[in-house]
Amino acid sequence: MYSSVVGHGTLSLNAELGPKIGHNGTVTSTSITPVANTPVVNRPNPVAVGTIVWLGSEVMFFAGLFAIYFTLRAMSPELWSFETSKLDVTYATINTLILVSSSFTCQFGVFAAERLQSRSTGWRPSQWGMVEWFFLTYALGAIFVSGQVLEYATLVTEGIAFDTNAYTSAFYFTTGFHAIHVTGGLFAFLLVIGRAFAVRRFTHKEATTAIVVSYYWHFVDVVWIALFLVIYVLK
Amino acid sequence: MRTSTNVFWILAAFYAFSTVLYAVWSLSDPFHHTIEWAGTIALGLLAVMFVFIAFYLKLVHRGQGAELPEDISTANIDDGDPELGHFSPWSWWPIALAAAVALLFLGIAVGFWIAYIGVTLIAITIVGWVYEYYRGYFAR
């Protein structure tokens, strides 16, 4: 590697000392063309790094919500044993599976974006582009949020509202903030799909947007798995 | 990069040694005769974290496919000026979005009709921001 770099250096020197690059006689612009001296180094994408840092702060936000939940649970265990029996675990499990599957469809969309393919070349899923996969992901995420709204409505008719007691407050706070995050992710998917439609040629810039939105989506998915395990399984 | 990695390996080894020394010292000390856990764990974690960084740097070094310009004695200054991607030099959209979000929260706090205006402005400003370099002069 080292010797090849030196080789490049001498090459660029020769280019400057060697025969002058001819212009058409009237142009006076510089004839020095920049020569890459060093091999291209694969650096981490700054947008991806920034997104990960932001997701780090999001982890801390949800850690605070978990802390609220666990503190209240430690203070009043009898409230927990009474209220958690009203949760529909089967319903929540199906909803969880829908959200987890949306993470997989999202990742297939990222694979398509990484090969810079925005649209499908055929009906088979292996030929789908990023847009098709992200529309499917959007649909699955929308089903999840709608399912959650339905669950809230059912709970409220059963007398479990936001301000009923400490448990219901913690329940709606944690799952509600998560649902808001999923909704935000849905809008992000629409904006990414819009960018794919806005350009004539899908480039690395659009792929970067798709990849960082997928980071966010996977994060939201993992947070839900933790919430599901704590609220519905562990109780 | 290799030098940096080695420095972190040396520090990891040093703190691993310090952990053992600290534990044995507090065991053999006539006033203690027990392992002092707070310091032992802190020193042990230092060793673990230096291993983390050394391992991470090794992976980065392997993944970047070449030596950094700062590790090459014949490199030029502008070789260390990589392509960073596209970043907007300036934009009015973020502050407009911030004002729209402020309107939304103001609406939730004092009178809900303001929130409708806020949501509308959020939709406009967020689309404006995301597509700022996809319209007009920048359309491609």
mmCIF file of C-alpha atoms in Angstrom, chain A residues 1-2 5-6 35-43 46-47 190-195 198-201 203 205-206 209, chain B residues 56 63-76 79-80 82 84 86-87 126-127 129-131 133-134 140:
data_model
loop_
_atom_site.group_PDB
_atom_site.id
_atom_site.type_symbol
_atom_site.label_atom_id
_atom_site.label_comp_id
_atom_site.label_asym_id
_atom_site.label_seq_id
_atom_site.Cartn_x
_atom_site.Cartn_y
_atom_site.Cartn_z
ATOM 1 C CA MET A 1 0.000 0.000 0.000
ATOM 2 C CA TYR A 2 2.761 2.386 1.015
ATOM 3 C CA VAL A 5 1.181 5.757 -2.712
ATOM 4 C CA VAL A 6 4.709 6.874 -3.466
ATOM 5 C CA VAL A 35 -4.549 14.056 -8.888
ATOM 6 C CA ALA A 36 -5.583 11.765 -6.072
ATOM 7 C CA ASN A 37 -2.375 11.240 -4.138
ATOM 8 C CA THR A 38 -3.630 8.808 -1.542
ATOM 9 C CA PRO A 39 -5.936 5.835 -1.969
ATOM 10 C CA VAL A 40 -9.579 6.463 -1.120
ATOM 11 C CA VAL A 41 -10.254 5.751 2.542
ATOM 12 C CA ASN A 42 -13.696 4.381 3.448
ATOM 13 C CA ARG A 43 -14.783 6.707 6.218
ATOM 14 C CA PRO A 46 -21.287 11.490 8.701
ATOM 15 C CA VAL A 47 -25.071 11.406 8.327
ATOM 16 C CA LEU A 190 -43.206 9.002 3.005
ATOM 17 C CA LEU A 191 -40.518 11.699 2.713
ATOM 18 C CA VAL A 192 -37.883 9.141 1.633
ATOM 19 C CA ILE A 193 -40.249 7.657 -0.951
ATOM 20 C CA GLY A 194 -40.974 11.204 -2.137
ATOM 21 C CA ARG A 195 -37.255 11.846 -2.600
ATOM 22 C CA ALA A 198 -38.320 13.519 -7.016
ATOM 23 C CA VAL A 199 -35.022 12.558 -8.659
ATOM 24 C CA ARG A 200 -34.438 11.203 -12.128
ATOM 25 C CA ARG A 201 -31.456 9.150 -10.942
ATOM 26 C CA THR A 203 -27.954 8.399 -5.991
ATOM 27 C CA LYS A 205 -27.598 10.806 -1.220
ATOM 28 C CA GLU A 206 -31.064 9.249 -1.465
ATOM 29 C CA THR A 209 -31.591 9.006 3.679
ATOM 30 C CA TYR B 56 -13.018 -1.047 17.337
ATOM 31 C CA GLY B 63 -12.616 -1.709 6.946
ATOM 32 C CA GLN B 64 -11.286 1.555 5.513
ATOM 33 C CA GLY B 65 -9.187 -0.344 2.989
ATOM 34 C CA ALA B 66 -6.142 1.957 3.097
ATOM 35 C CA GLU B 67 -3.880 3.977 5.372
ATOM 36 C CA LEU B 68 -5.093 7.400 6.484
ATOM 37 C CA PRO B 69 -3.196 10.325 4.894
ATOM 38 C CA GLU B 70 -2.015 11.352 8.380
ATOM 39 C CA ASP B 71 -0.245 7.962 8.634
ATOM 40 C CA ILE B 72 1.617 8.445 5.347
ATOM 41 C CA SER B 73 4.741 10.591 5.495
ATOM 42 C CA THR B 74 4.519 11.573 1.808
ATOM 43 C CA ALA B 75 0.852 12.637 1.922
ATOM 44 C CA ASN B 76 -0.257 16.187 1.134
ATOM 45 C CA ASP B 79 -5.299 14.421 0.931
ATOM 46 C CA GLY B 80 -6.852 14.585 4.392
ATOM 47 C CA PRO B 82 -12.306 13.716 2.205
ATOM 48 C CA LEU B 84 -18.115 14.395 3.278
ATOM 49 C CA HIS B 86 -23.848 17.108 0.875
ATOM 50 C CA PHE B 87 -24.506 19.552 3.696
ATOM 51 C CA ILE B 126 -40.816 19.828 6.995
ATOM 52 C CA VAL B 127 -41.561 19.175 3.323
ATOM 53 C CA TRP B 129 -36.703 21.358 4.426
ATOM 54 C CA VAL B 130 -36.545 17.764 3.131
ATOM 55 C CA TYR B 131 -37.023 18.829 -0.503
ATOM 56 C CA TYR B 133 -32.312 20.599 -2.629
ATOM 57 C CA TYR B 134 -34.751 18.684 -4.825
ATOM 58 C CA ARG B 140 -31.965 16.609 -10.838
#
